[in-house]
CSV table of C-alpha atoms in Angstrom, one decimal:
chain,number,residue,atom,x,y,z
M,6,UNK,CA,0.0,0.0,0.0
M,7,UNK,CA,1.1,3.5,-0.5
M,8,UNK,CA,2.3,5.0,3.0
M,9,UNK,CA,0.8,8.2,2.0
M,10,UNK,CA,-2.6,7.7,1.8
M,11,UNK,CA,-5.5,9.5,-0.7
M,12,UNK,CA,-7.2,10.9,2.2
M,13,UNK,CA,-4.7,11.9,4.8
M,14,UNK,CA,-2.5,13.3,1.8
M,15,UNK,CA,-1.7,17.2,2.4
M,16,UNK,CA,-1.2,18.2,-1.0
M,17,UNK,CA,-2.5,16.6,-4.5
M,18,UNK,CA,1.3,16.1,-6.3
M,19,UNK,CA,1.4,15.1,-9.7
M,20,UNK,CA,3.7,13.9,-11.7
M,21,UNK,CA,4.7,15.7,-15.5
M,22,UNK,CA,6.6,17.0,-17.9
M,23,UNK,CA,7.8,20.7,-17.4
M,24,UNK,CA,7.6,21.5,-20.9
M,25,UNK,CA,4.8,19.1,-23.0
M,26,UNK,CA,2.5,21.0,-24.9
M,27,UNK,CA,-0.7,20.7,-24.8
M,28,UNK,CA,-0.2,18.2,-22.3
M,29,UNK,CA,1.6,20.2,-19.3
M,30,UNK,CA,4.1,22.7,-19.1
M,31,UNK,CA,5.6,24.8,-15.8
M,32,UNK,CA,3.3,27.5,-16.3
M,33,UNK,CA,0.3,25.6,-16.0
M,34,UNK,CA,-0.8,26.1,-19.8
M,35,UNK,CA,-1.5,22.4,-20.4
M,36,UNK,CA,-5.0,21.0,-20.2
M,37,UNK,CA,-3.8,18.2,-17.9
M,38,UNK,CA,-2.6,21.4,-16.1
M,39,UNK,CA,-5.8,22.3,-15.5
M,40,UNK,CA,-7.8,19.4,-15.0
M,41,UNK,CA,-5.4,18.5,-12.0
M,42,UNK,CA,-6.1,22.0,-10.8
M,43,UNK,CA,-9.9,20.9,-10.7
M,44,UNK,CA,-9.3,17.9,-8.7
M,45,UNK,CA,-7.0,19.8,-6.3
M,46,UNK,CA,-9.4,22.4,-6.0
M,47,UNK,CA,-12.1,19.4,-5.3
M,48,UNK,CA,-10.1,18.0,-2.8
M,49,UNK,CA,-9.2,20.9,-0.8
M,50,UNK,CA,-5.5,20.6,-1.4
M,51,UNK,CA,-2.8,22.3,-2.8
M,52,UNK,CA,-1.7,21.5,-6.1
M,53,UNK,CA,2.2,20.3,-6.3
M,54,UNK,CA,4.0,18.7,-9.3
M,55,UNK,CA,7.0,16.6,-9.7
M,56,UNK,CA,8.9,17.9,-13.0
M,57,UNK,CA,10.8,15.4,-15.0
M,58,UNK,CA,10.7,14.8,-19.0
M,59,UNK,CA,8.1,12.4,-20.1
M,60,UNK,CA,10.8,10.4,-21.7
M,61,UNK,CA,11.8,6.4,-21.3
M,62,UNK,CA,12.1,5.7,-17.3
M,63,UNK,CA,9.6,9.0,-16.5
M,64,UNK,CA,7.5,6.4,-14.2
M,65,UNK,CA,10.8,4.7,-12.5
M,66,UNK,CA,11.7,8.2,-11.8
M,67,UNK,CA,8.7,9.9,-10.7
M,68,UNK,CA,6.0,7.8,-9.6
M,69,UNK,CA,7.7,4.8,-8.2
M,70,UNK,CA,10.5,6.9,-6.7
M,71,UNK,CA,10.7,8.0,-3.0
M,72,UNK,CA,11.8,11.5,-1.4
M,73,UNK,CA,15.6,11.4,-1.0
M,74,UNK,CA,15.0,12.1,2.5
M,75,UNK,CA,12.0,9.7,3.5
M,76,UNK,CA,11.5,6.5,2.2
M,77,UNK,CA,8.4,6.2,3.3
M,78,UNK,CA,6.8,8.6,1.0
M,79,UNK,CA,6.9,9.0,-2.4
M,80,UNK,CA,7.9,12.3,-4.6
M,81,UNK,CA,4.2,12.3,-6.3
M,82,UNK,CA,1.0,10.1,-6.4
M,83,UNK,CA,-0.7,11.1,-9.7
M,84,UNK,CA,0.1,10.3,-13.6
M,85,UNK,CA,-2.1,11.8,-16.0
M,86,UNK,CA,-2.5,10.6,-20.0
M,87,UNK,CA,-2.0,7.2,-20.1
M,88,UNK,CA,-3.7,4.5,-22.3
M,89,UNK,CA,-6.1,2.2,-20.1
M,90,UNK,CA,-4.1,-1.2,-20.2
M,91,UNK,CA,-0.7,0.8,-19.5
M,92,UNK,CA,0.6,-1.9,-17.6
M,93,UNK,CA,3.4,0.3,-15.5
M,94,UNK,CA,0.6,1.7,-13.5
M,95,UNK,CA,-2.8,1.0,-11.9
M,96,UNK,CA,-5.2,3.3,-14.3
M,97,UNK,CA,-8.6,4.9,-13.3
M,98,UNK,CA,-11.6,5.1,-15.6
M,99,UNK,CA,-10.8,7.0,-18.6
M,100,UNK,CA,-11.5,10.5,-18.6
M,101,UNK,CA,-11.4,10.8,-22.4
M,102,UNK,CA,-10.9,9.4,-25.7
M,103,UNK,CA,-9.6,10.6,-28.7
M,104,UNK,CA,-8.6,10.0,-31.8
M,105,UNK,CA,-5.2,10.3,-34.2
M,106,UNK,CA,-6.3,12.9,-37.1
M,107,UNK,CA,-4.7,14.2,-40.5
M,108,UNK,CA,-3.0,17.6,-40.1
M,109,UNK,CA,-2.7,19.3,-43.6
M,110,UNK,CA,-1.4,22.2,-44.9
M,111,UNK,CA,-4.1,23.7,-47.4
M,112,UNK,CA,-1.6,25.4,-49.3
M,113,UNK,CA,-0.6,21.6,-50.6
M,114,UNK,CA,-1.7,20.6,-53.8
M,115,UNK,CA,-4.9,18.9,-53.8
M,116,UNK,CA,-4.9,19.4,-49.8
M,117,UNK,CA,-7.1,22.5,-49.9
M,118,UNK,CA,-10.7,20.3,-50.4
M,119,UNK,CA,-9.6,17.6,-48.4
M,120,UNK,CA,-13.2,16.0,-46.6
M,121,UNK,CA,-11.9,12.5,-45.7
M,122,UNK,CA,-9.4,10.5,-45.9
M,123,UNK,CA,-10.5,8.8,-48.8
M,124,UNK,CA,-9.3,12.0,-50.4
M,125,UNK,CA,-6.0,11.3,-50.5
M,126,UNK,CA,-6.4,7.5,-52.6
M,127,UNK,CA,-8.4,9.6,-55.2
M,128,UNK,CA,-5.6,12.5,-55.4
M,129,UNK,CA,-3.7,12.9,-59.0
M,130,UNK,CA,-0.6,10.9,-59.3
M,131,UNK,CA,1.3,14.2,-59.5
M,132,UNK,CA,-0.6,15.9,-56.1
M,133,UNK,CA,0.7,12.7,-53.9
M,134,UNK,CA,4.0,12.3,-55.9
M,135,UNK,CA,5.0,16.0,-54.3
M,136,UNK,CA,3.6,15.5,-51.0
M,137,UNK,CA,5.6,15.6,-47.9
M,138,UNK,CA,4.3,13.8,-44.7
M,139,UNK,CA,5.6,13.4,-41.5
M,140,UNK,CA,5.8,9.2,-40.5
M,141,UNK,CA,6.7,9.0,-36.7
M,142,UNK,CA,8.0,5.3,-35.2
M,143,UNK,CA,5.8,3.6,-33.5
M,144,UNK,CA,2.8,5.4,-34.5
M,145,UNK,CA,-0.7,4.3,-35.9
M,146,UNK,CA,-0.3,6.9,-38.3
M,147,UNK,CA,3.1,5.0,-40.0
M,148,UNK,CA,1.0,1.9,-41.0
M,149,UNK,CA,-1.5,3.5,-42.2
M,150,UNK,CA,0.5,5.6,-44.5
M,151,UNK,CA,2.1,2.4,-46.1
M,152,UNK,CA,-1.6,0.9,-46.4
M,153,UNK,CA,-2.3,3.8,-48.3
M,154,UNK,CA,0.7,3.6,-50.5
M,155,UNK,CA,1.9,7.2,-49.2
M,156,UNK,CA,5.1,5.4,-47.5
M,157,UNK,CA,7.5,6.9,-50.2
M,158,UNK,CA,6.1,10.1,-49.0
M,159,UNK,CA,7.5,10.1,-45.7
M,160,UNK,CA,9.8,11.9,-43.9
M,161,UNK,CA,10.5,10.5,-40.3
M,162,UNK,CA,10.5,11.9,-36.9
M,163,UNK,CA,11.2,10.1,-33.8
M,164,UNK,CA,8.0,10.0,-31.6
M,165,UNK,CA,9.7,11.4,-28.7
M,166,UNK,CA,12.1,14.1,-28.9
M,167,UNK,CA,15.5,14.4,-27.6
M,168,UNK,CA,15.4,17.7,-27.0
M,169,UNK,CA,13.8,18.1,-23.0
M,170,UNK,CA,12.9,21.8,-23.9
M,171,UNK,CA,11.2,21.3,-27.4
M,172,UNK,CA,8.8,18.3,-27.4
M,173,UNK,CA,7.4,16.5,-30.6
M,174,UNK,CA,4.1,18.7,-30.7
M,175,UNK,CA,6.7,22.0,-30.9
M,176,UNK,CA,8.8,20.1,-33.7
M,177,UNK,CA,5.7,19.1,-36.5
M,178,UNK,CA,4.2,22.7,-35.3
M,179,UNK,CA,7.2,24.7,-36.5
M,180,UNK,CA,8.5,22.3,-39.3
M,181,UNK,CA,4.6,22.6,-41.1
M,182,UNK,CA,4.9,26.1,-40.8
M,183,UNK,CA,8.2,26.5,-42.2
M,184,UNK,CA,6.8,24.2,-45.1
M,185,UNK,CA,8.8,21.1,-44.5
M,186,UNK,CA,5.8,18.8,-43.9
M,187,UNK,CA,2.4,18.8,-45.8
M,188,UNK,CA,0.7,16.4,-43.6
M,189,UNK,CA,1.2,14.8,-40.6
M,190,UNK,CA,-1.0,11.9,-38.6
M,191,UNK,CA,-0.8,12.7,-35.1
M,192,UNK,CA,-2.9,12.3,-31.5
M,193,UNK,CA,-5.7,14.0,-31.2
M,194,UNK,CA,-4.2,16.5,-28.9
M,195,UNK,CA,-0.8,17.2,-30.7
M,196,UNK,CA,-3.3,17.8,-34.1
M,197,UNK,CA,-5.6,20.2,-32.0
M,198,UNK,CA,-2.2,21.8,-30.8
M,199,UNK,CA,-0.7,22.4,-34.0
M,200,UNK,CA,-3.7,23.8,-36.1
M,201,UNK,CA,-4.3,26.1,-33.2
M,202,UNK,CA,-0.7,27.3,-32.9
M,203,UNK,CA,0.3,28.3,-36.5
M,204,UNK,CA,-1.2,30.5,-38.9
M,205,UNK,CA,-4.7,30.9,-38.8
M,206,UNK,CA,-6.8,29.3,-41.8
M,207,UNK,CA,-3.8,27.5,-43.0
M,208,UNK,CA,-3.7,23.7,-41.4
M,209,UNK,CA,-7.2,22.0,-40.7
M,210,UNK,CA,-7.3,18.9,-39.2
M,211,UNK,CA,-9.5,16.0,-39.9
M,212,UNK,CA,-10.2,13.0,-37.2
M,213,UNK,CA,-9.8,9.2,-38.5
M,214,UNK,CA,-11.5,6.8,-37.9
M,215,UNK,CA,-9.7,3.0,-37.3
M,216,UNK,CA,-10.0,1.0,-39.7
M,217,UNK,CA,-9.5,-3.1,-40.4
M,218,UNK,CA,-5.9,-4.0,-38.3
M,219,UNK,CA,-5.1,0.1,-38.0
M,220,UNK,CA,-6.7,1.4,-34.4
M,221,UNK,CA,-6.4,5.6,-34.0
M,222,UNK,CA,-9.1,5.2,-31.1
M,223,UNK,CA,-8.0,5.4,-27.4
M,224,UNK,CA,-9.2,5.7,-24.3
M,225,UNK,CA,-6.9,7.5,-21.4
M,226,UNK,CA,-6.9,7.5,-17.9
M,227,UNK,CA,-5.1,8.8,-14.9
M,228,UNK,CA,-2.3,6.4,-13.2
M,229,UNK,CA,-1.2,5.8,-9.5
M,230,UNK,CA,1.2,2.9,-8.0
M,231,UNK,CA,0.2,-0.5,-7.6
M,232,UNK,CA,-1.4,-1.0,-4.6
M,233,UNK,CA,-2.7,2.5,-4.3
M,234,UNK,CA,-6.2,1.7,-4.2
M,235,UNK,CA,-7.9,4.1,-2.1
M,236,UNK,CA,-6.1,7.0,-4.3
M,237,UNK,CA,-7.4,5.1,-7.6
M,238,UNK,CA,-11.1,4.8,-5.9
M,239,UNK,CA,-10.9,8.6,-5.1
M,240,UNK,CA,-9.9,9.1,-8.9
M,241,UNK,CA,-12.6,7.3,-10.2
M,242,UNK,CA,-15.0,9.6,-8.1
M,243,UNK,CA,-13.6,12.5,-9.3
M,244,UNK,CA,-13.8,11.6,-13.1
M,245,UNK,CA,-17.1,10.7,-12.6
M,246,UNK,CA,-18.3,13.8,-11.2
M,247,UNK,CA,-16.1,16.0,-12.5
M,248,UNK,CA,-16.6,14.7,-16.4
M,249,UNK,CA,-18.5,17.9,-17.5
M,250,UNK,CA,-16.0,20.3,-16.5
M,251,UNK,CA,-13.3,18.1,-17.9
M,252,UNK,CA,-14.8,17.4,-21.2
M,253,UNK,CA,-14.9,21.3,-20.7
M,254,UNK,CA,-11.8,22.1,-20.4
M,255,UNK,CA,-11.2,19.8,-23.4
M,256,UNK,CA,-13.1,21.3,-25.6
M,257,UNK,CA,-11.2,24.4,-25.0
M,258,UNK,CA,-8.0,23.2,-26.3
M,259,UNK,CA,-10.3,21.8,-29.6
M,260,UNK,CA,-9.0,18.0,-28.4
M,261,UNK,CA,-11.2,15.6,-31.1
M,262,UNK,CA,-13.3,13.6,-28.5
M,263,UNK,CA,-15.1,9.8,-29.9
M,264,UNK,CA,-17.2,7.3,-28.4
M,265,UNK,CA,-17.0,3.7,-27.9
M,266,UNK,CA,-17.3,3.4,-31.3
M,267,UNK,CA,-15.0,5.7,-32.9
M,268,UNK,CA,-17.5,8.5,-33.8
M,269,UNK,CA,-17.0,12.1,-33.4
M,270,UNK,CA,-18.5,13.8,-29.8
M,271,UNK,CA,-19.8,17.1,-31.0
């Protein structure tokens, strides 16, 4: 069991990345920012974080680590954004779902009318020939582009970036609007992120749906240790009654939100 328990805890401390837009950053611009600002405020605690890049080992060092001076207490209690079967962590009820979508740059030839993503298979040869899409490893997006025979296309980023003070979301934003990418499949989020951070009225973004062996569809929750039950339970309450302010809060940052099934929450 945790030796810090959900109720007797003096402050709500979460664990994130200082600088992970539109996820979390140090000034409290993300919208996981904010939603752990609601449950703080819920729970009548203070809100503290735990800073560390959301990189390979970012539970091992955060979550499952204990205070360098008191081993019997941890250096946070809370993981946010995290697939439902993440195996690392006990996860709570999701408290959304979204979906991978097409960024495009209208500018592109033959990008301008794009309505689905049947668009692309029925583009002229010389439109896909020229266009230049962003492929990220282990991504649903990279299947999907060689399914669609756009795999010459690609230009490939690494899905997380080496860089602690420039994260993945910052790299497509800025490479699109310099013109290096045409089109990009990315998490819902990221997409929102970009079309809302560069030039106005020049990237849409259009959600997929999964199709046969390619899933863009996920459901995310909130983590805690193993064994951390009575913090989970307390979790699951709070997503379940705070779920219209979150999808709120969601819907601010233009996230793409599905059901069950894939389809489009308006």
């Amino acid at each position: 069991m945790s030796v810090c328990s959900a109720q007797a805890a003096d402050a709500f401390r979460v664990c994130a990345d200082p600088s992970n837009l539109p996820f979390s950053d140090k000034q409290g611009d993300g919208f996981e920012n904010q939603i752990a600002g609601l449950f703080a405020k819920a729970l009548h605690q203070p809100l503290e974080y735990m800073w560390f890049p959301q990189r390979i080992g970012f539970i091992r060092n955060t979550l499952k680590a204990k205070q360098p001076d008191n081993d019997k207490a941890y250096l946070c209690d809370v993981v946010m954004g995290y697939p439902e079967e993440f195996d690392q962590v006990v996860t709570t009820k999701p408290y959304y779902r979204s979906t991978y979508a097409l960024v495009y740059a209208k500018r592109a030839p033959g990008l301008a009318k794009l309505k689905s993503a049947a668009d692309l298979d029925a583009l002229d040869a010389d439109s896909r020939a020229n266009l230049k899409i962003a492929m990220f490893d282990q991504s649903a997006g990279t299947p999907w582009l060689i399914k669609h025979g756009l795999a010459d296309n690609a230009i490939p980023y690494p899905s997380m970036s080496g860089d602690a003070e420039k994260n993945t979301a910052e790299i497509i934003k800025d490479d699109m609007a310099a013109g290096k990418v045409d089109l990009a499949v990315l998490w819902g989020p990221i997409a929102a992120y970009v079309v809302s951070h560069t030039p106005k009225g020049q990237f849409a973004m259009l959600p997929l749906r999964s199709e046969e062996g390619i899933r863009f569809d996920f459901a995310m929750s909130m983590g805690v240790r193993h064994g951390d039950d009575e913090r989970k339970k307390q979790l699951d309450q709070l997503i379940e009654g705070k779920s219209k302010e979150i999808k709120a809060i969601l819907k601010r940052f233009g996230i793409p939100l599905v059901n069950k099934d894939g389809s489009l929450i308006k």
